[in-house]
PDB file of C-alpha atoms in Angstrom:
ATOM      1  CA  MET D1494       0.000   0.000   0.000  1.00  0.00           C
ATOM      2  CA  PHE D1495       2.768   2.430   0.892  1.00  0.00           C
ATOM      3  CA  ALA D1496       4.576   1.782  -2.375  1.00  0.00           C
ATOM      4  CA  GLU D1497       1.432   2.458  -4.415  1.00  0.00           C
ATOM      5  CA  LYS D1498       0.739   5.712  -2.554  1.00  0.00           C
ATOM      6  CA  PHE D1499       4.352   6.736  -2.971  1.00  0.00           C
ATOM      7  CA  GLN D1500       4.209   6.092  -6.720  1.00  0.00           C
ATOM      8  CA  LYS D1501       0.963   8.043  -7.056  1.00  0.00           C
ATOM      9  CA  ALA D1502       2.463  10.934  -5.108  1.00  0.00           C
ATOM     10  CA  LEU D1503       5.528  11.046  -7.352  1.00  0.00           C
ATOM     11  CA  MET D1504       3.617  10.583 -10.603  1.00  0.00           C
ATOM     12  CA  PRO D1505       2.762  14.292 -11.101  1.00  0.00           C
ATOM     13  CA  LEU D1506       6.384  15.222 -10.477  1.00  0.00           C
ATOM     14  CA  GLY D1507       7.564  12.583 -12.945  1.00  0.00           C
ATOM     15  CA  GLU D1508       5.145  13.816 -15.592  1.00  0.00           C
ATOM     16  CA  PHE D1509       6.306  17.384 -15.061  1.00  0.00           C
ATOM     17  CA  LEU D1510       9.965  16.435 -15.358  1.00  0.00           C
ATOM     18  CA  ALA D1511       9.264  14.392 -18.494  1.00  0.00           C
ATOM     19  CA  LYS D1512       7.549  17.350 -20.145  1.00  0.00           C
ATOM     20  CA  GLN D1513      10.109  19.925 -19.017  1.00  0.00           C
ATOM     21  CA  ARG D1514      11.840  21.114 -22.180  1.00  0.00           C
ATOM     22  CA  HIS D1515      15.398  21.418 -20.888  1.00  0.00           C
ATOM     23  CA  LEU D1516      15.437  18.156 -18.944  1.00  0.00           C
ATOM     24  CA  SER D1517      13.961  16.374 -21.950  1.00  0.00           C
ATOM     25  CA  ALA D1518      16.687  17.816 -24.186  1.00  0.00           C
ATOM     26  CA  VAL D1519      19.378  16.650 -21.756  1.00  0.00           C
ATOM     27  CA  SER D1520      17.853  13.169 -21.621  1.00  0.00           C
ATOM     28  CA  ARG D1521      17.506  12.878 -25.394  1.00  0.00           C
ATOM     29  CA  GLY D1522      20.975  14.290 -25.980  1.00  0.00           C
ATOM     30  CA  LEU D1523      22.604  11.827 -23.609  1.00  0.00           C
ATOM     31  CA  MET D1524      20.676   8.935 -25.136  1.00  0.00           C
ATOM     32  CA  ALA D1525      21.888   9.966 -28.596  1.00  0.00           C
ATOM     33  CA  ALA D1526      25.480   9.763 -27.344  1.00  0.00           C
ATOM     34  CA  LEU D1527      24.953   6.388 -25.626  1.00  0.00           C
ATOM     35  CA  PRO D1528      26.447   4.303 -28.485  1.00  0.00           C
ATOM     36  CA  LEU D1529      29.763   6.097 -27.946  1.00  0.00           C
ATOM     37  CA  SER D1530      30.011   4.834 -24.377  1.00  0.00           C
ATOM     38  CA  ILE D1531      29.158   1.271 -25.437  1.00  0.00           C
ATOM     39  CA  ILE D1532      31.759   1.144 -28.203  1.00  0.00           C
ATOM     40  CA  GLY D1533      34.309   2.836 -25.952  1.00  0.00           C
ATOM     41  CA  ALA D1534      33.667   0.274 -23.205  1.00  0.00           C
ATOM     42  CA  PHE D1535      34.217  -2.636 -25.605  1.00  0.00           C
ATOM     43  CA  SER D1536      37.484  -1.049 -26.707  1.00  0.00           C
ATOM     44  CA  GLN D1537      38.654  -0.745 -23.108  1.00  0.00           C
ATOM     45  CA  ILE D1538      37.766  -4.365 -22.358  1.00  0.00           C
ATOM     46  CA  ILE D1539      39.805  -5.607 -25.307  1.00  0.00           C
ATOM     47  CA  ALA D1540      42.743  -3.324 -24.501  1.00  0.00           C
ATOM     48  CA  ASN D1541      42.828  -4.300 -20.809  1.00  0.00           C
ATOM     49  CA  PRO D1542      42.812  -8.067 -20.252  1.00  0.00           C
ATOM     50  CA  PRO D1543      42.095  -9.279 -16.692  1.00  0.00           C
ATOM     51  CA  ILE D1544      45.752  -9.930 -15.925  1.00  0.00           C
ATOM     52  CA  THR D1545      48.785  -7.852 -14.951  1.00  0.00           C
ATOM     53  CA  GLN D1546      52.483  -8.047 -15.773  1.00  0.00           C
ATOM     54  CA  ASP D1547      53.236  -9.390 -12.280  1.00  0.00           C
ATOM     55  CA  VAL D1548      50.855 -12.296 -12.832  1.00  0.00           C
ATOM     56  CA  MET D1549      52.454 -12.953 -16.205  1.00  0.00           C
ATOM     57  CA  ASN D1550      55.896 -13.048 -14.616  1.00  0.00           C
ATOM     58  CA  LYS D1551      54.740 -15.529 -11.955  1.00  0.00           C
ATOM     59  CA  GLY D1552      53.161 -17.824 -14.524  1.00  0.00           C
ATOM     60  CA  GLY D1553      50.389 -20.244 -13.622  1.00  0.00           C
ATOM     61  CA  TRP D1554      46.989 -20.983 -15.095  1.00  0.00           C
ATOM     62  CA  ALA D1555      46.026 -17.294 -15.464  1.00  0.00           C
ATOM     63  CA  ALA D1556      49.143 -16.573 -17.507  1.00  0.00           C
ATOM     64  CA  THR D1557      48.463 -19.640 -19.626  1.00  0.00           C
ATOM     65  CA  ILE D1558      44.848 -18.649 -20.376  1.00  0.00           C
ATOM     66  CA  PHE D1559      45.233 -14.904 -20.772  1.00  0.00           C
ATOM     67  CA  GLY D1560      48.881 -14.696 -21.835  1.00  0.00           C
ATOM     68  CA  GLY D1561      48.173 -14.436 -25.560  1.00  0.00           C
ATOM     69  CA  TRP D1562      45.506 -11.791 -25.004  1.00  0.00           C
ATOM     70  CA  PHE D1563      47.844  -9.827 -22.706  1.00  0.00           C
ATOM     71  CA  ASN D1564      50.749  -9.859 -25.170  1.00  0.00           C
ATOM     72  CA  PHE D1565      48.456  -8.874 -28.036  1.00  0.00           C
ATOM     73  CA  ALA D1566      46.985  -5.980 -26.015  1.00  0.00           C
ATOM     74  CA  GLN D1567      50.406  -4.709 -24.984  1.00  0.00           C
ATOM     75  CA  SER D1568      51.763  -4.845 -28.527  1.00  0.00           C
ATOM     76  CA  ASN D1569      48.758  -3.091 -30.076  1.00  0.00           C
ATOM     77  CA  ARG D1570      47.645  -0.794 -27.266  1.00  0.00           C
ATOM     78  CA  GLU D1571      47.502   2.396 -29.333  1.00  0.00           C
ATOM     79  CA  ILE D1572      45.375   0.714 -31.981  1.00  0.00           C
ATOM     80  CA  LEU D1573      43.033  -0.905 -29.444  1.00  0.00           C
ATOM     81  CA  THR D1574      42.521   2.255 -27.376  1.00  0.00           C
ATOM     82  CA  ALA D1575      41.890   4.517 -30.388  1.00  0.00           C
ATOM     83  CA  PRO D1576      38.121   3.752 -30.443  1.00  0.00           C
ATOM     84  CA  PHE D1577      37.896   4.639 -26.735  1.00  0.00           C
ATOM     85  CA  ASN D1578      39.871   7.860 -27.151  1.00  0.00           C
ATOM     86  CA  MET D1579      37.705   8.958 -30.077  1.00  0.00           C
ATOM     87  CA  THR D1580      34.380   8.019 -28.417  1.00  0.00           C
ATOM     88  CA  MET D1581      34.466   8.340 -24.626  1.00  0.00           C
ATOM     89  CA  GLY D1582      37.481  10.612 -24.906  1.00  0.00           C
ATOM     90  CA  LEU D1583      35.293  13.101 -26.827  1.00  0.00           C
ATOM     91  CA  PHE D1584      32.026  12.280 -25.088  1.00  0.00           C
ATOM     92  CA  SER D1585      31.376  15.789 -23.767  1.00  0.00           C
ATOM     93  CA  VAL D1586      32.046  17.327 -27.183  1.00  0.00           C
ATOM     94  CA  VAL D1587      29.316  15.154 -28.681  1.00  0.00           C
ATOM     95  CA  VAL D1588      26.970  15.811 -25.742  1.00  0.00           C
ATOM     96  CA  ALA D1589      27.379  19.564 -26.166  1.00  0.00           C
ATOM     97  CA  PHE D1590      26.141  19.129 -29.744  1.00  0.00           C
ATOM     98  CA  THR D1591      23.334  16.621 -29.172  1.00  0.00           C
ATOM     99  CA  ILE D1592      21.738  18.418 -26.200  1.00  0.00           C
ATOM    100  CA  ALA D1593      21.763  21.763 -27.995  1.00  0.00           C
ATOM    101  CA  TYR D1594      20.386  20.033 -31.085  1.00  0.00           C
ATOM    102  CA  GLN D1595      17.479  18.515 -29.156  1.00  0.00           C
ATOM    103  CA  LEU D1596      16.676  21.727 -27.262  1.00  0.00           C
ATOM    104  CA  ALA D1597      16.750  23.860 -30.424  1.00  0.00           C
ATOM    105  CA  LYS D1598      14.569  21.300 -32.166  1.00  0.00           C
ATOM    106  CA  SER D1599      11.954  21.611 -29.408  1.00  0.00           C
ATOM    107  CA  TYR D1600      11.893  25.376 -29.991  1.00  0.00           C
ATOM    108  CA  ASP D1601      11.558  24.915 -33.792  1.00  0.00           C
ATOM    109  CA  MET D1602      14.951  26.573 -34.229  1.00  0.00           C
ATOM    110  CA  SER D1603      17.747  25.515 -36.538  1.00  0.00           C
ATOM    111  CA  ALA D1604      18.907  22.429 -34.662  1.00  0.00           C
ATOM    112  CA  LEU D1605      22.060  21.909 -36.716  1.00  0.00           C
ATOM    113  CA  SER D1606      23.319  25.484 -36.350  1.00  0.00           C
ATOM    114  CA  SER D1607      22.530  25.505 -32.628  1.00  0.00           C
ATOM    115  CA  GLY D1608      24.379  22.219 -32.123  1.00  0.00           C
ATOM    116  CA  ILE D1609      27.433  23.486 -33.980  1.00  0.00           C
ATOM    117  CA  ILE D1610      27.484  26.759 -32.022  1.00  0.00           C
ATOM    118  CA  SER D1611      27.225  24.900 -28.718  1.00  0.00           C
ATOM    119  CA  MET D1612      30.001  22.469 -29.648  1.00  0.00           C
ATOM    120  CA  VAL D1613      32.288  25.298 -30.767  1.00  0.00           C
ATOM    121  CA  MET D1614      31.672  27.217 -27.551  1.00  0.00           C
ATOM    122  CA  PHE D1615      32.413  24.131 -25.471  1.00  0.00           C
ATOM    123  CA  LEU D1616      35.723  23.589 -27.259  1.00  0.00           C
ATOM    124  CA  MET D1617      36.574  27.274 -27.042  1.00  0.00           C
ATOM    125  CA  VAL D1618      36.092  27.318 -23.271  1.00  0.00           C
ATOM    126  CA  THR D1619      37.401  23.901 -22.252  1.00  0.00           C
ATOM    127  CA  ALA D1620      40.151  23.186 -24.782  1.00  0.00           C
ATOM    128  CA  PRO D1621      41.701  26.395 -26.175  1.00  0.00           C
ATOM    129  CA  ILE D1622      44.767  26.014 -28.348  1.00  0.00           C
ATOM    130  CA  LYS D1623      47.913  26.862 -26.379  1.00  0.00           C
ATOM    131  CA  ASN D1624      51.671  26.752 -26.809  1.00  0.00           C
ATOM    132  CA  TYR D1625      53.407  24.328 -24.443  1.00  0.00           C
ATOM    133  CA  THR D1626      57.132  24.192 -23.630  1.00  0.00           C
ATOM    134  CA  LEU D1627      58.828  20.926 -22.702  1.00  0.00           C
ATOM    135  CA  GLU D1628      61.672  20.582 -20.215  1.00  0.00           C
ATOM    136  CA  GLY D1629      64.181  20.331 -23.039  1.00  0.00           C
ATOM    137  CA  GLY D1630      63.111  23.710 -24.387  1.00  0.00           C
ATOM    138  CA  GLU D1631      61.108  22.387 -27.299  1.00  0.00           C
ATOM    139  CA  SER D1632      57.653  23.880 -27.775  1.00  0.00           C
ATOM    140  CA  PHE D1633      54.519  22.618 -29.462  1.00  0.00           C
ATOM    141  CA  THR D1634      50.937  23.718 -29.994  1.00  0.00           C
ATOM    142  CA  GLY D1635      48.139  21.602 -28.548  1.00  0.00           C
ATOM    143  CA  ILE D1636      44.962  21.496 -26.499  1.00  0.00           C
ATOM    144  CA  ASN D1637      44.132  20.243 -23.020  1.00  0.00           C
ATOM    145  CA  SER D1638      41.781  17.296 -23.526  1.00  0.00           C
ATOM    146  CA  SER D1639      41.080  16.625 -19.832  1.00  0.00           C
ATOM    147  CA  LEU D1640      37.500  17.956 -20.043  1.00  0.00           C
ATOM    148  CA  LEU D1641      36.604  16.592 -23.465  1.00  0.00           C
ATOM    149  CA  GLY D1642      35.651  13.196 -22.047  1.00  0.00           C
ATOM    150  CA  ALA D1643      33.017  12.304 -19.481  1.00  0.00           C
ATOM    151  CA  SER D1644      34.658  14.535 -16.846  1.00  0.00           C
ATOM    152  CA  GLY D1645      33.427  17.619 -18.693  1.00  0.00           C
ATOM    153  CA  MET D1646      29.846  16.400 -19.171  1.00  0.00           C
ATOM    154  CA  PHE D1647      28.233  18.820 -16.703  1.00  0.00           C
ATOM    155  CA  VAL D1648      30.065  21.723 -18.329  1.00  0.00           C
ATOM    156  CA  ALA D1649      28.846  20.536 -21.732  1.00  0.00           C
ATOM    157  CA  ILE D1650      25.245  20.404 -20.465  1.00  0.00           C
ATOM    158  CA  LEU D1651      25.479  23.926 -19.026  1.00  0.00           C
ATOM    159  CA  ILE D1652      27.020  25.366 -22.190  1.00  0.00           C
ATOM    160  CA  ALA D1653      24.494  23.603 -24.449  1.00  0.00           C
ATOM    161  CA  LEU D1654      21.506  24.985 -22.523  1.00  0.00           C
ATOM    162  CA  SER D1655      23.035  28.451 -22.236  1.00  0.00           C
ATOM    163  CA  SER D1656      24.048  28.574 -25.889  1.00  0.00           C
ATOM    164  CA  VAL D1657      20.583  27.706 -27.170  1.00  0.00           C
ATOM    165  CA  GLY D1658      19.089  30.227 -24.758  1.00  0.00           C
ATOM    166  CA  LEU D1659      21.314  32.987 -26.130  1.00  0.00           C
ATOM    167  CA  THR D1660      20.569  31.994 -29.724  1.00  0.00           C
ATOM    168  CA  ARG D1661      16.839  31.992 -29.019  1.00  0.00           C
ATOM    169  CA  LEU D1662      17.155  35.424 -27.417  1.00  0.00           C
ATOM    170  CA  CYS D1663      18.825  36.733 -30.582  1.00  0.00           C
ATOM    171  CA  GLN D1664      16.030  35.367 -32.724  1.00  0.00           C
ATOM    172  CA  ARG D1665      13.338  36.768 -30.430  1.00  0.00           C
ATOM    173  CA  TYR D1666      14.751  40.286 -30.812  1.00  0.00           C
ATOM    174  CA  ASN D1667      15.550  39.737 -34.504  1.00  0.00           C
ATOM    175  CA  LEU D1668      19.311  39.973 -33.982  1.00  0.00           C
ATOM    176  CA  THR D1669      20.038  37.957 -37.116  1.00  0.00           C
ATOM    177  CA  ILE D1670      21.096  38.592 -40.693  1.00  0.00           C
ATOM    178  CA  ASN D1671      17.946  38.150 -42.768  1.00  0.00           C
ATOM    179  CA  LEU D1672      18.648  37.532 -46.440  1.00  0.00           C
ATOM    180  CA  PRO D1673      16.075  37.795 -49.254  1.00  0.00           C
ATOM    181  CA  LYS D1674      13.825  34.809 -49.851  1.00  0.00           C
ATOM    182  CA  SER D1675      15.547  34.218 -53.176  1.00  0.00           C
ATOM    183  CA  VAL D1676      18.675  33.092 -51.319  1.00  0.00           C
ATOM    184  CA  PRO D1677      18.908  29.289 -50.898  1.00  0.00           C
ATOM    185  CA  PRO D1678      17.691  28.196 -47.430  1.00  0.00           C
ATOM    186  CA  VAL D1679      21.003  26.536 -46.549  1.00  0.00           C
ATOM    187  CA  LEU D1680      22.938  29.754 -47.220  1.00  0.00           C
ATOM    188  CA  ALA D1681      20.344  31.885 -45.431  1.00  0.00           C
ATOM    189  CA  GLU D1682      20.501  29.607 -42.388  1.00  0.00           C
ATOM    190  CA  SER D1683      24.285  29.980 -42.260  1.00  0.00           C
ATOM    191  CA  PHE D1684      24.067  33.776 -42.269  1.00  0.00           C
ATOM    192  CA  ASN D1685      21.300  33.690 -39.645  1.00  0.00           C
ATOM    193  CA  ALA D1686      23.679  31.894 -37.286  1.00  0.00           C
ATOM    194  CA  MET D1687      26.452  34.504 -37.519  1.00  0.00           C
ATOM    195  CA  VAL D1688      25.082  37.047 -35.037  1.00  0.00           C
ATOM    196  CA  PRO D1689      23.979  34.396 -32.480  1.00  0.00           C
ATOM    197  CA  LEU D1690      27.454  32.869 -32.726  1.00  0.00           C
ATOM    198  CA  LEU D1691      29.007  36.276 -32.076  1.00  0.00           C
ATOM    199  CA  ILE D1692      26.737  36.821 -29.053  1.00  0.00           C
ATOM    200  CA  ASN D1693      27.664  33.368 -27.731  1.00  0.00           C
ATOM    201  CA  VAL D1694      31.347  34.167 -28.065  1.00  0.00           C
ATOM    202  CA  LEU D1695      30.967  37.512 -26.303  1.00  0.00           C
ATOM    203  CA  VAL D1696      28.924  36.083 -23.418  1.00  0.00           C
ATOM    204  CA  ILE D1697      30.217  32.542 -22.837  1.00  0.00           C
ATOM    205  CA  TYR D1698      33.841  32.975 -23.877  1.00  0.00           C
ATOM    206  CA  GLY D1699      33.856  36.475 -22.388  1.00  0.00           C
ATOM    207  CA  PHE D1700      32.756  35.051 -19.046  1.00  0.00           C
ATOM    208  CA  ASN D1701      35.569  32.508 -19.260  1.00  0.00           C
ATOM    209  CA  VAL D1702      38.084  35.313 -19.911  1.00  0.00           C
ATOM    210  CA  LEU D1703      36.775  37.220 -16.888  1.00  0.00           C
ATOM    211  CA  CYS D1704      37.163  34.114 -14.727  1.00  0.00           C
ATOM    212  CA  LEU D1705      40.740  33.665 -15.913  1.00  0.00           C
ATOM    213  CA  SER D1706      41.485  37.330 -15.258  1.00  0.00           C
ATOM    214  CA  PHE D1707      39.942  37.736 -11.810  1.00  0.00           C
ATOM    215  CA  VAL D1708      39.583  34.249 -10.303  1.00  0.00           C
ATOM    216  CA  LYS D1709      42.670  32.811 -12.049  1.00  0.00           C
ATOM    217  CA  VAL D1710      40.798  29.678 -13.102  1.00  0.00           C
ATOM    218  CA  SER D1711      38.722  28.938 -16.176  1.00  0.00           C
ATOM    219  CA  ALA D1712      34.925  28.950 -16.048  1.00  0.00           C
ATOM    220  CA  PRO D1713      34.717  25.124 -16.394  1.00  0.00           C
ATOM    221  CA  GLU D1714      37.191  24.638 -13.548  1.00  0.00           C
ATOM    222  CA  LEU D1715      35.233  27.089 -11.389  1.00  0.00           C
ATOM    223  CA  PHE D1716      31.946  25.327 -12.177  1.00  0.00           C
ATOM    224  CA  ILE D1717      33.374  21.881 -11.393  1.00  0.00           C
ATOM    225  CA  SER D1718      34.934  23.113  -8.136  1.00  0.00           C
ATOM    226  CA  LEU D1719      31.543  24.494  -7.048  1.00  0.00           C
ATOM    227  CA  LEU D1720      29.899  21.152  -7.846  1.00  0.00           C
ATOM    228  CA  MET D1721      32.554  19.244  -5.923  1.00  0.00           C
ATOM    229  CA  ALA D1722      32.562  21.600  -2.920  1.00  0.00           C
ATOM    230  CA  PRO D1723      29.850  19.688  -0.982  1.00  0.00           C
ATOM    231  CA  LEU D1724      31.800  16.443  -1.418  1.00  0.00           C
ATOM    232  CA  ASN D1725      34.997  18.016  -0.114  1.00  0.00           C
TER     233      ASN D1725
END
């Protein structure tokens, strides 16, 4: 009896959450990216046999059964882990696109343009191109990929929702480049996304610059530290 009453009490809340536009977009966006996690998990299983080098050195039945798998995985580790690096390693990049795509679609906006803008903003904030100097004095140009995987998922969700909100605000106040109807729709849609992209850069990337200037940490790092504060 208690379980039935509890379910009935929670049913209105569940229906509300299911119909809520932003939560629905997050759910649909994460579900769209689910195949990446499955393929990435299979790659990790193949690349990491259930045996260590110490067990191999000691020998025994485990080394006999899994020895061939272990040697194969060690010899081809870069090849075997490539699917994981390009799926789960870029999970948040994909999520930033899919959530924005789903939210824009619910607003009858250009889903593709909104997804691209969100993904670009996520990369701009979390993985800017920098010059790095090694101990030997050699320098190279690269990006920090620490937040491109699942660790940056909450940042990707926040940027996706914020980006679509800014783009929708631009469209509401007609802050877009409207071309004549004779222009092909694909080209017109590209020009319509220019001003919203600029506004996204000024607001989202500008906020990140302010965080770096005054707080000395990036906006994603600040957001993650606030989320982790209760656990610490």
